[in-house]
Amino acid sequence: MADDLKKGLEGVLVAESDLSSIDGDAGQLIYRGYTIEDLARGASYEEVLYLLWHGHLPNADELASFTDALTEERTVSDDVLSTMERLADAEERPMAALRTAVSMFSATEPESDADPEDLDATLRQGRRITAKIPTALAAFERYRLGDEPVDPRPDLGLAANFLYMLTGEEPDDIAAETFDQALILHADHGLNASTFTSMVIGSTMADIYSAVTGGVSALSGPLHGGANQDVMEVLIEIDESDLDHREWIEQATEEGRRIPGFGHRVYNVKDPRAKILAERSEELAENGESRWYNYTTTIEQYLTEEKGLVEKGIAPNVDFYSGSVYYQLGIPIDMYTPIFAMSRAGGWIAHVLEYQEDNRLIRPRARYTGPDTREFVPIDDR
């Protein structure tokens, strides 16, 4: 058995997957053979979910049936709603509220007694989780504002319906399409920390509710999710500063401040998802407030072209533009990571199902660095 230590399991192959592939040097992301650009610009989030879960893009009839099944599962129980209200009143963090909600969903699971090896049942359970997360999240935010939850609308897609439940108003086409794209871009991304966490839990044949709850918990850590929130907080700081945004970024870099949204564990060039969201941010700016887009483009140009970060393998990642895009859509800043989870849940479920098809309990080992064998002394003699 090899004794090479790989902190963080970096570069260690632990599974084979058909789901997504990342080329960090070329800046390419594909889901089951389709480039992220083609999917984001030509498919819906529901189509991408179908692709991840079933292995191929649906035809019109398959998509209609799949969408209907998702729509039927959107309602959450009164117990979940009352818990979201209590957590909102207690000023709980949105990611913690989501973790609680996902765990509670299992209480009304109609197939709770299904065989853990029945992957069709697991997929149906995963579909229910995916459908209910937007409803629970929107309800939590409404309660925080002192408003009543908005019931889901069956005539709206998942992305548009979430924005509707969040605000009580049907989003325009640009907002709905932009948010739908954002969900597609975040649906899967290899064996990141939260996906691997879900797989580890799934490898024990625990139920999919446990696996997704674990994924939410892993994503809540600031080293995984949350960078888009950090980006937006920086942009607001720029906006409230007395300095021009160009002057602000120059001063910040001179002071050695790290600007969030740059650099990625995998990509050495600009994240392909960032390119797509930059386009959407520009489109939103043309139809509304342009300053956030102007700030991000100025920062990107300054750091990449004048400071030469790209030559050092540091470029904008998806979080650099998703923060301002969400802000332009009117989404509260501390809801950004829960939205990430809302999208990525589809990927977590897909990876668990894929791994369980040829399951082996994930059980790494650690190198022992403690003391050698010591003589035990009874407590009266210590």
Tab-separated table of C-alpha atoms in Angstrom:
chain	number	residue	atom	x	y	z
A	1	MET	CA	0.000	0.000	0.000
A	2	ALA	CA	1.430	3.374	-1.050
A	3	ASP	CA	2.451	5.699	1.754
A	4	ASP	CA	2.551	8.908	-0.303
A	5	LEU	CA	0.612	11.594	1.539
A	6	LYS	CA	-1.805	13.645	-0.569
A	7	LYS	CA	-3.192	16.382	1.673
A	8	GLY	CA	-6.742	17.173	0.675
A	9	LEU	CA	-6.651	14.169	-1.697
A	10	GLU	CA	-5.389	16.576	-4.348
A	11	GLY	CA	-4.924	14.788	-7.650
A	12	VAL	CA	-5.970	11.414	-6.223
A	13	LEU	CA	-8.304	9.393	-8.461
A	14	VAL	CA	-11.058	7.861	-6.332
A	15	ALA	CA	-13.772	7.131	-8.909
A	16	GLU	CA	-14.700	7.086	-12.580
A	17	SER	CA	-17.512	9.321	-13.775
A	18	ASP	CA	-19.450	10.027	-16.969
A	19	LEU	CA	-20.958	13.212	-15.560
A	20	SER	CA	-18.597	16.152	-16.022
A	21	SER	CA	-15.085	16.833	-17.232
A	22	ILE	CA	-12.902	19.872	-16.597
A	23	ASP	CA	-9.890	20.973	-18.632
A	24	GLY	CA	-8.285	23.599	-16.456
A	25	ASP	CA	-5.688	24.621	-19.040
A	26	ALA	CA	-8.147	25.008	-21.903
A	27	GLY	CA	-10.901	26.479	-19.738
A	28	GLN	CA	-13.431	23.833	-20.751
A	29	LEU	CA	-16.285	22.277	-18.809
A	30	ILE	CA	-18.507	19.569	-20.273
A	31	TYR	CA	-21.517	17.673	-18.919
A	32	ARG	CA	-21.779	14.182	-20.424
A	33	GLY	CA	-19.983	15.325	-23.580
A	34	TYR	CA	-21.832	18.641	-24.055
A	35	THR	CA	-19.926	21.893	-23.586
A	36	ILE	CA	-21.196	24.197	-20.891
A	37	GLU	CA	-21.545	26.942	-23.503
A	38	ASP	CA	-23.959	24.880	-25.623
A	39	LEU	CA	-25.999	23.800	-22.614
A	40	ALA	CA	-26.194	27.249	-21.016
A	41	ARG	CA	-27.221	28.922	-24.253
A	42	GLY	CA	-29.457	26.219	-25.663
A	43	ALA	CA	-30.962	24.150	-22.848
A	44	SER	CA	-32.991	24.708	-19.684
A	45	TYR	CA	-31.968	23.674	-16.187
A	46	GLU	CA	-34.593	20.933	-16.319
A	47	GLU	CA	-32.997	19.566	-19.497
A	48	VAL	CA	-29.593	19.570	-17.816
A	49	LEU	CA	-30.997	17.755	-14.791
A	50	TYR	CA	-32.428	15.132	-17.106
A	51	LEU	CA	-29.069	14.833	-18.859
A	52	LEU	CA	-27.198	14.357	-15.579
A	53	TRP	CA	-29.700	11.866	-14.178
A	54	HIS	CA	-30.542	9.884	-17.320
A	55	GLY	CA	-27.463	10.195	-19.528
A	56	HIS	CA	-29.000	11.923	-22.540
A	57	LEU	CA	-30.844	15.113	-23.374
A	58	PRO	CA	-34.611	14.611	-23.363
A	59	ASN	CA	-36.867	14.896	-26.356
A	60	ALA	CA	-39.975	17.061	-26.089
A	61	ASP	CA	-42.181	14.321	-24.622
A	62	GLU	CA	-39.536	13.188	-22.130
A	63	LEU	CA	-38.953	16.782	-21.008
A	64	ALA	CA	-42.673	17.443	-20.572
A	65	SER	CA	-43.098	14.321	-18.455
A	66	PHE	CA	-39.982	15.092	-16.424
A	67	THR	CA	-40.990	18.723	-15.839
A	68	ASP	CA	-44.493	17.686	-14.785
A	69	ALA	CA	-43.019	15.241	-12.267
A	70	LEU	CA	-40.779	17.939	-10.797
A	71	THR	CA	-43.642	20.439	-10.665
A	72	GLU	CA	-45.864	18.021	-8.767
A	73	GLU	CA	-43.247	17.706	-6.010
A	74	ARG	CA	-42.681	21.424	-5.311
A	75	THR	CA	-44.972	21.775	-2.305
A	76	VAL	CA	-43.371	21.403	1.122
A	77	SER	CA	-45.139	20.336	4.302
A	78	ASP	CA	-46.595	22.736	6.845
A	79	ASP	CA	-44.000	21.463	9.310
A	80	VAL	CA	-41.189	22.569	7.008
A	81	LEU	CA	-42.808	25.969	6.542
A	82	SER	CA	-43.307	26.502	10.264
A	83	THR	CA	-39.693	25.487	10.889
A	84	MET	CA	-38.492	27.951	8.246
A	85	GLU	CA	-40.518	30.645	9.992
A	86	ARG	CA	-38.997	29.840	13.389
A	87	LEU	CA	-35.481	29.798	11.945
A	88	ALA	CA	-36.086	33.114	10.211
A	89	ASP	CA	-37.314	34.620	13.475
A	90	ALA	CA	-34.172	33.272	15.182
A	91	GLU	CA	-32.023	34.944	12.494
A	92	GLU	CA	-30.540	31.612	11.452
A	93	ARG	CA	-28.119	31.572	8.519
A	94	PRO	CA	-29.761	30.637	5.210
A	95	MET	CA	-27.426	27.675	4.602
A	96	ALA	CA	-28.203	26.292	8.044
A	97	ALA	CA	-31.914	26.724	7.373
A	98	LEU	CA	-31.521	24.869	4.078
A	99	ARG	CA	-29.621	22.053	5.791
A	100	THR	CA	-32.505	21.677	8.229
A	101	ALA	CA	-35.122	21.807	5.472
A	102	VAL	CA	-33.495	19.079	3.370
A	103	SER	CA	-33.242	16.829	6.394
A	104	MET	CA	-36.914	17.449	7.185
A	105	PHE	CA	-38.064	16.602	3.670
A	106	SER	CA	-37.505	12.925	4.422
A	107	ALA	CA	-40.320	12.976	7.014
A	108	THR	CA	-42.889	13.098	4.194
A	109	GLU	CA	-41.009	10.802	1.804
A	110	PRO	CA	-43.577	8.307	0.408
A	111	GLU	CA	-40.841	5.763	-0.379
A	112	SER	CA	-38.964	6.003	2.909
A	113	ASP	CA	-38.938	2.217	3.235
A	114	ALA	CA	-37.413	1.639	-0.217
A	115	ASP	CA	-34.457	-0.716	-0.494
A	116	PRO	CA	-31.231	1.366	-0.404
A	117	GLU	CA	-30.097	-0.525	-3.502
A	118	ASP	CA	-33.229	0.459	-5.431
A	119	LEU	CA	-31.620	3.273	-7.417
A	120	ASP	CA	-34.843	4.097	-9.245
A	121	ALA	CA	-36.438	4.881	-5.898
A	122	THR	CA	-33.374	6.903	-4.920
A	123	LEU	CA	-33.701	8.932	-8.107
A	124	ARG	CA	-37.358	9.654	-7.379
A	125	GLN	CA	-36.401	10.766	-3.875
A	126	GLY	CA	-33.699	12.991	-5.355
A	127	ARG	CA	-36.262	14.509	-7.698
A	128	ARG	CA	-38.452	15.407	-4.723
A	129	ILE	CA	-35.521	17.049	-2.937
A	130	THR	CA	-34.601	19.076	-6.025
A	131	ALA	CA	-38.171	20.234	-6.507
A	132	LYS	CA	-38.695	21.249	-2.869
A	133	ILE	CA	-35.445	23.132	-2.182
A	134	PRO	CA	-36.520	26.305	-4.078
A	135	THR	CA	-39.839	26.375	-2.222
A	136	ALA	CA	-38.234	26.060	1.208
A	137	LEU	CA	-35.538	28.638	0.431
A	138	ALA	CA	-38.009	31.182	-0.925
A	139	ALA	CA	-40.276	30.677	2.092
A	140	PHE	CA	-37.365	31.243	4.474
A	141	GLU	CA	-36.502	34.523	2.766
A	142	ARG	CA	-40.143	35.660	2.760
A	143	TYR	CA	-40.403	34.962	6.485
A	144	ARG	CA	-37.224	36.980	7.098
A	145	LEU	CA	-38.902	39.928	5.422
A	146	GLY	CA	-42.046	39.505	7.507
A	147	ASP	CA	-44.059	38.265	4.515
A	148	GLU	CA	-46.014	35.084	3.918
A	149	PRO	CA	-44.608	32.448	1.548
A	150	VAL	CA	-45.744	32.463	-2.064
A	151	ASP	CA	-47.113	29.187	-3.400
A	152	PRO	CA	-45.255	27.699	-6.380
A	153	ARG	CA	-46.781	28.186	-9.807
A	154	PRO	CA	-47.078	25.082	-11.987
A	155	ASP	CA	-46.865	27.084	-15.216
A	156	LEU	CA	-43.353	28.398	-14.470
A	157	GLY	CA	-40.041	26.585	-14.876
A	158	LEU	CA	-37.849	25.938	-11.853
A	159	ALA	CA	-35.755	29.097	-12.277
A	160	ALA	CA	-38.637	31.477	-12.980
A	161	ASN	CA	-40.743	29.901	-10.245
A	162	PHE	CA	-38.036	30.452	-7.632
A	163	LEU	CA	-37.756	34.150	-8.507
A	164	TYR	CA	-41.543	34.391	-8.418
A	165	MET	CA	-41.777	32.744	-4.992
A	166	LEU	CA	-38.959	34.969	-3.744
A	167	THR	CA	-40.501	38.294	-4.814
A	168	GLY	CA	-44.170	37.559	-5.425
A	169	GLU	CA	-43.803	38.924	-8.953
A	170	GLU	CA	-43.300	36.983	-12.156
A	171	PRO	CA	-39.785	37.706	-13.491
A	172	ASP	CA	-39.268	39.084	-16.973
A	173	ASP	CA	-37.754	36.875	-19.647
A	174	ILE	CA	-34.212	38.229	-19.219
A	175	ALA	CA	-34.209	37.634	-15.467
A	176	ALA	CA	-35.675	34.134	-15.799
A	177	GLU	CA	-33.248	33.145	-18.575
A	178	THR	CA	-30.280	34.567	-16.672
A	179	PHE	CA	-31.118	32.696	-13.494
A	180	ASP	CA	-31.797	29.508	-15.436
A	181	GLN	CA	-28.333	29.801	-16.988
A	182	ALA	CA	-26.765	30.352	-13.585
A	183	LEU	CA	-28.378	27.149	-12.320
A	184	ILE	CA	-27.022	25.233	-15.326
A	185	LEU	CA	-23.513	26.589	-14.778
A	186	HIS	CA	-23.483	25.441	-11.142
A	187	ALA	CA	-25.135	22.044	-11.620
A	188	ASP	CA	-21.964	19.953	-11.571
A	189	HIS	CA	-18.210	20.403	-11.389
A	190	GLY	CA	-16.368	17.155	-10.832
A	191	LEU	CA	-15.452	15.852	-7.391
A	192	ASN	CA	-15.444	19.121	-5.487
A	193	ALA	CA	-15.671	19.021	-1.692
A	194	SER	CA	-19.466	18.967	-1.428
A	195	THR	CA	-19.907	16.416	-4.205
A	196	PHE	CA	-17.292	14.149	-2.665
A	197	THR	CA	-18.970	14.525	0.725
A	198	SER	CA	-22.267	13.415	-0.789
A	199	MET	CA	-20.528	10.461	-2.438
A	200	VAL	CA	-18.857	9.381	0.807
A	201	ILE	CA	-22.230	9.391	2.541
A	202	GLY	CA	-23.839	7.642	-0.413
A	203	SER	CA	-21.151	4.965	-0.383
A	204	THR	CA	-22.475	3.817	3.005
A	205	MET	CA	-25.857	3.315	1.282
A	206	ALA	CA	-27.362	5.996	3.464
A	207	ASP	CA	-30.473	7.586	1.974
A	208	ILE	CA	-30.199	10.421	-0.544
A	209	TYR	CA	-31.592	12.907	1.996
A	210	SER	CA	-28.535	12.275	4.162
A	211	ALA	CA	-26.221	12.632	1.175
A	212	VAL	CA	-27.713	15.956	0.067
A	213	THR	CA	-27.776	17.261	3.643
A	214	GLY	CA	-24.070	16.447	3.824
A	215	GLY	CA	-23.478	18.246	0.541
A	216	VAL	CA	-25.205	21.360	1.870
A	217	SER	CA	-23.081	21.213	5.014
A	218	ALA	CA	-19.837	20.937	3.034
A	219	LEU	CA	-20.820	23.769	0.713
A	220	SER	CA	-21.515	26.069	3.661
A	221	GLY	CA	-17.815	26.325	4.469
A	222	PRO	CA	-16.163	29.570	3.284
A	223	LEU	CA	-13.424	27.698	1.416
A	224	HIS	CA	-15.999	26.094	-0.885
A	225	GLY	CA	-19.159	28.146	-1.248
A	226	GLY	CA	-19.577	31.827	-0.513
A	227	ALA	CA	-16.976	33.494	-2.723
A	228	ASN	CA	-19.682	35.173	-4.815
A	229	GLN	CA	-20.994	36.762	-1.624
A	230	ASP	CA	-17.485	38.019	-0.878
A	231	VAL	CA	-17.252	39.480	-4.389
A	232	MET	CA	-20.509	41.361	-4.012
A	233	GLU	CA	-19.471	42.758	-0.651
A	234	VAL	CA	-16.313	44.110	-2.278
A	235	LEU	CA	-18.338	45.687	-5.096
A	236	ILE	CA	-20.612	47.365	-2.545
A	237	GLU	CA	-17.534	48.611	-0.703
A	238	ILE	CA	-16.309	50.133	-3.965
A	239	ASP	CA	-19.705	51.718	-4.573
A	240	GLU	CA	-19.737	53.291	-1.115
A	241	SER	CA	-16.151	54.504	-1.359
A	242	ASP	CA	-15.170	58.075	-2.100
A	243	LEU	CA	-12.736	56.736	-4.695
A	244	ASP	CA	-13.390	56.065	-8.342
A	245	HIS	CA	-13.640	52.292	-8.858
A	246	ARG	CA	-10.411	52.300	-10.858
A	247	GLU	CA	-8.659	54.166	-8.043
A	248	TRP	CA	-10.158	51.806	-5.470
A	249	ILE	CA	-8.792	48.666	-7.084
A	250	GLU	CA	-5.375	50.249	-7.566
A	251	GLN	CA	-5.224	51.245	-3.907
A	252	ALA	CA	-6.516	47.867	-2.734
A	253	THR	CA	-3.873	45.938	-4.669
A	254	GLU	CA	-1.133	48.273	-3.475
A	255	GLU	CA	-2.229	47.525	0.083
A	256	GLY	CA	-1.980	43.797	-0.656
A	257	ARG	CA	-5.696	43.060	-0.420
A	258	ARG	CA	-6.869	39.834	-2.001
A	259	ILE	CA	-9.741	40.380	-4.412
A	260	PRO	CA	-12.221	37.479	-4.224
A	261	GLY	CA	-13.422	35.767	-7.372
A	262	PHE	CA	-9.956	35.205	-8.829
A	263	GLY	CA	-8.162	31.885	-9.010
A	264	HIS	CA	-9.483	28.346	-8.935
A	265	ARG	CA	-8.219	24.992	-7.714
A	266	VAL	CA	-8.745	23.563	-11.222
A	267	TYR	CA	-8.689	26.374	-13.797
A	268	ASN	CA	-5.471	28.087	-14.872
A	269	VAL	CA	-7.359	30.352	-17.280
A	270	LYS	CA	-10.668	32.185	-17.102
A	271	ASP	CA	-13.449	29.939	-15.871
A	272	PRO	CA	-15.763	29.228	-18.840
A	273	ARG	CA	-18.750	29.762	-16.567
A	274	ALA	CA	-17.465	33.252	-15.745
A	275	LYS	CA	-17.410	34.127	-19.450
A	276	ILE	CA	-21.081	33.217	-19.821
A	277	LEU	CA	-22.162	35.084	-16.689
A	278	ALA	CA	-20.181	38.133	-17.791
A	279	GLU	CA	-22.327	38.212	-20.927
A	280	ARG	CA	-25.484	37.987	-18.856
A	281	SER	CA	-24.264	40.693	-16.505
A	282	GLU	CA	-23.700	42.967	-19.479
A	283	GLU	CA	-27.202	42.229	-20.790
A	284	LEU	CA	-28.720	42.982	-17.389
A	285	ALA	CA	-26.704	46.205	-17.264
A	286	GLU	CA	-28.073	47.281	-20.641
A	287	ASN	CA	-31.593	46.840	-19.300
A	288	GLY	CA	-31.044	48.309	-15.863
A	289	GLU	CA	-28.220	49.306	-13.523
A	290	SER	CA	-24.780	49.257	-15.216
A	291	ARG	CA	-22.410	50.131	-12.368
A	292	TRP	CA	-21.931	46.585	-11.075
A	293	TYR	CA	-20.954	45.339	-14.499
A	294	ASN	CA	-18.635	48.315	-14.912
A	295	TYR	CA	-16.935	47.581	-11.594
A	296	THR	CA	-16.340	43.914	-12.421
A	297	THR	CA	-15.001	44.567	-15.912
A	298	THR	CA	-12.644	47.260	-14.616
A	299	ILE	CA	-11.326	44.960	-11.889
A	300	GLU	CA	-10.886	42.089	-14.334
A	301	GLN	CA	-9.049	44.233	-16.871
A	302	TYR	CA	-6.770	45.764	-14.266
A	303	LEU	CA	-5.827	42.508	-12.555
A	304	THR	CA	-5.487	40.364	-15.659
A	305	GLU	CA	-3.966	42.789	-18.148
A	306	GLU	CA	-2.042	45.260	-16.043
A	307	LYS	CA	-1.124	43.055	-13.080
A	308	GLY	CA	-0.597	39.975	-15.238
A	309	LEU	CA	-2.503	37.505	-13.070
A	310	VAL	CA	-3.447	35.345	-16.057
A	311	GLU	CA	0.213	34.646	-16.745
A	312	LYS	CA	0.402	33.379	-13.167
A	313	GLY	CA	-2.544	31.045	-13.702
A	314	ILE	CA	-4.954	33.275	-11.783
A	315	ALA	CA	-8.094	34.357	-13.631
A	316	PRO	CA	-11.744	35.176	-12.877
A	317	ASN	CA	-13.794	32.222	-11.652
A	318	VAL	CA	-17.554	31.722	-11.771
A	319	ASP	CA	-18.053	33.536	-8.470
A	320	PHE	CA	-16.581	36.761	-9.794
A	321	TYR	CA	-19.593	37.404	-12.011
A	322	SER	CA	-22.333	35.348	-10.344
A	323	GLY	CA	-22.394	37.675	-7.337
A	324	SER	CA	-23.198	40.791	-9.342
A	325	VAL	CA	-25.633	38.877	-11.563
A	326	TYR	CA	-27.604	37.695	-8.529
A	327	TYR	CA	-27.521	41.196	-7.087
A	328	GLN	CA	-28.913	42.589	-10.332
A	329	LEU	CA	-31.707	40.029	-10.060
A	330	GLY	CA	-32.590	41.353	-6.601
A	331	ILE	CA	-31.428	38.270	-4.666
A	332	PRO	CA	-30.171	38.908	-1.097
A	333	ILE	CA	-26.409	38.465	-0.745
A	334	ASP	CA	-26.525	35.799	1.946
A	335	MET	CA	-28.782	33.693	-0.292
A	336	TYR	CA	-26.073	33.235	-2.938
A	337	THR	CA	-24.573	30.067	-1.465
A	338	PRO	CA	-27.999	28.468	-0.848
A	339	ILE	CA	-28.772	29.129	-4.518
A	340	PHE	CA	-25.504	27.397	-5.367
A	341	ALA	CA	-26.742	24.420	-3.333
A	342	MET	CA	-30.149	24.569	-5.030
A	343	SER	CA	-28.423	24.025	-8.362
A	344	ARG	CA	-25.650	21.674	-7.251
A	345	ALA	CA	-28.097	19.302	-5.536
A	346	GLY	CA	-28.795	17.910	-9.009
A	347	GLY	CA	-25.117	17.102	-9.417
A	348	TRP	CA	-24.814	15.605	-5.928
A	349	ILE	CA	-27.724	13.284	-6.649
A	350	ALA	CA	-26.282	12.276	-10.019
A	351	HIS	CA	-22.886	11.425	-8.502
A	352	VAL	CA	-24.393	9.400	-5.671
A	353	LEU	CA	-26.503	7.388	-8.101
A	354	GLU	CA	-23.561	6.843	-10.428
A	355	TYR	CA	-21.284	5.716	-7.611
A	356	GLN	CA	-23.878	3.402	-6.086
A	357	GLU	CA	-24.221	1.533	-9.385
A	358	ASP	CA	-20.867	-0.097	-8.566
A	359	ASN	CA	-20.613	0.836	-4.923
A	360	ARG	CA	-17.617	0.425	-2.681
A	361	LEU	CA	-17.504	1.985	0.769
A	362	ILE	CA	-15.126	4.958	0.662
A	363	ARG	CA	-12.561	4.336	3.381
A	364	PRO	CA	-9.209	6.171	3.097
A	365	ARG	CA	-6.571	5.962	5.799
A	366	ALA	CA	-4.342	8.367	7.690
A	367	ARG	CA	-0.655	8.127	8.507
A	368	TYR	CA	-0.306	7.710	12.272
A	369	THR	CA	2.000	10.312	13.817
A	370	GLY	CA	1.158	9.745	17.493
A	371	PRO	CA	3.387	8.278	20.200
A	372	ASP	CA	4.674	4.722	20.190
A	373	THR	CA	3.027	2.134	22.450
A	374	ARG	CA	2.929	3.425	26.011
A	375	GLU	CA	2.436	1.597	29.280
A	376	PHE	CA	-1.059	2.008	30.675
A	377	VAL	CA	-1.200	3.281	34.259
A	378	PRO	CA	-4.370	2.786	36.321
A	379	ILE	CA	-6.090	6.013	37.345
A	380	ASP	CA	-5.181	5.639	41.060
A	381	ASP	CA	-1.473	5.542	40.134
A	382	ARG	CA	-1.391	8.477	37.703
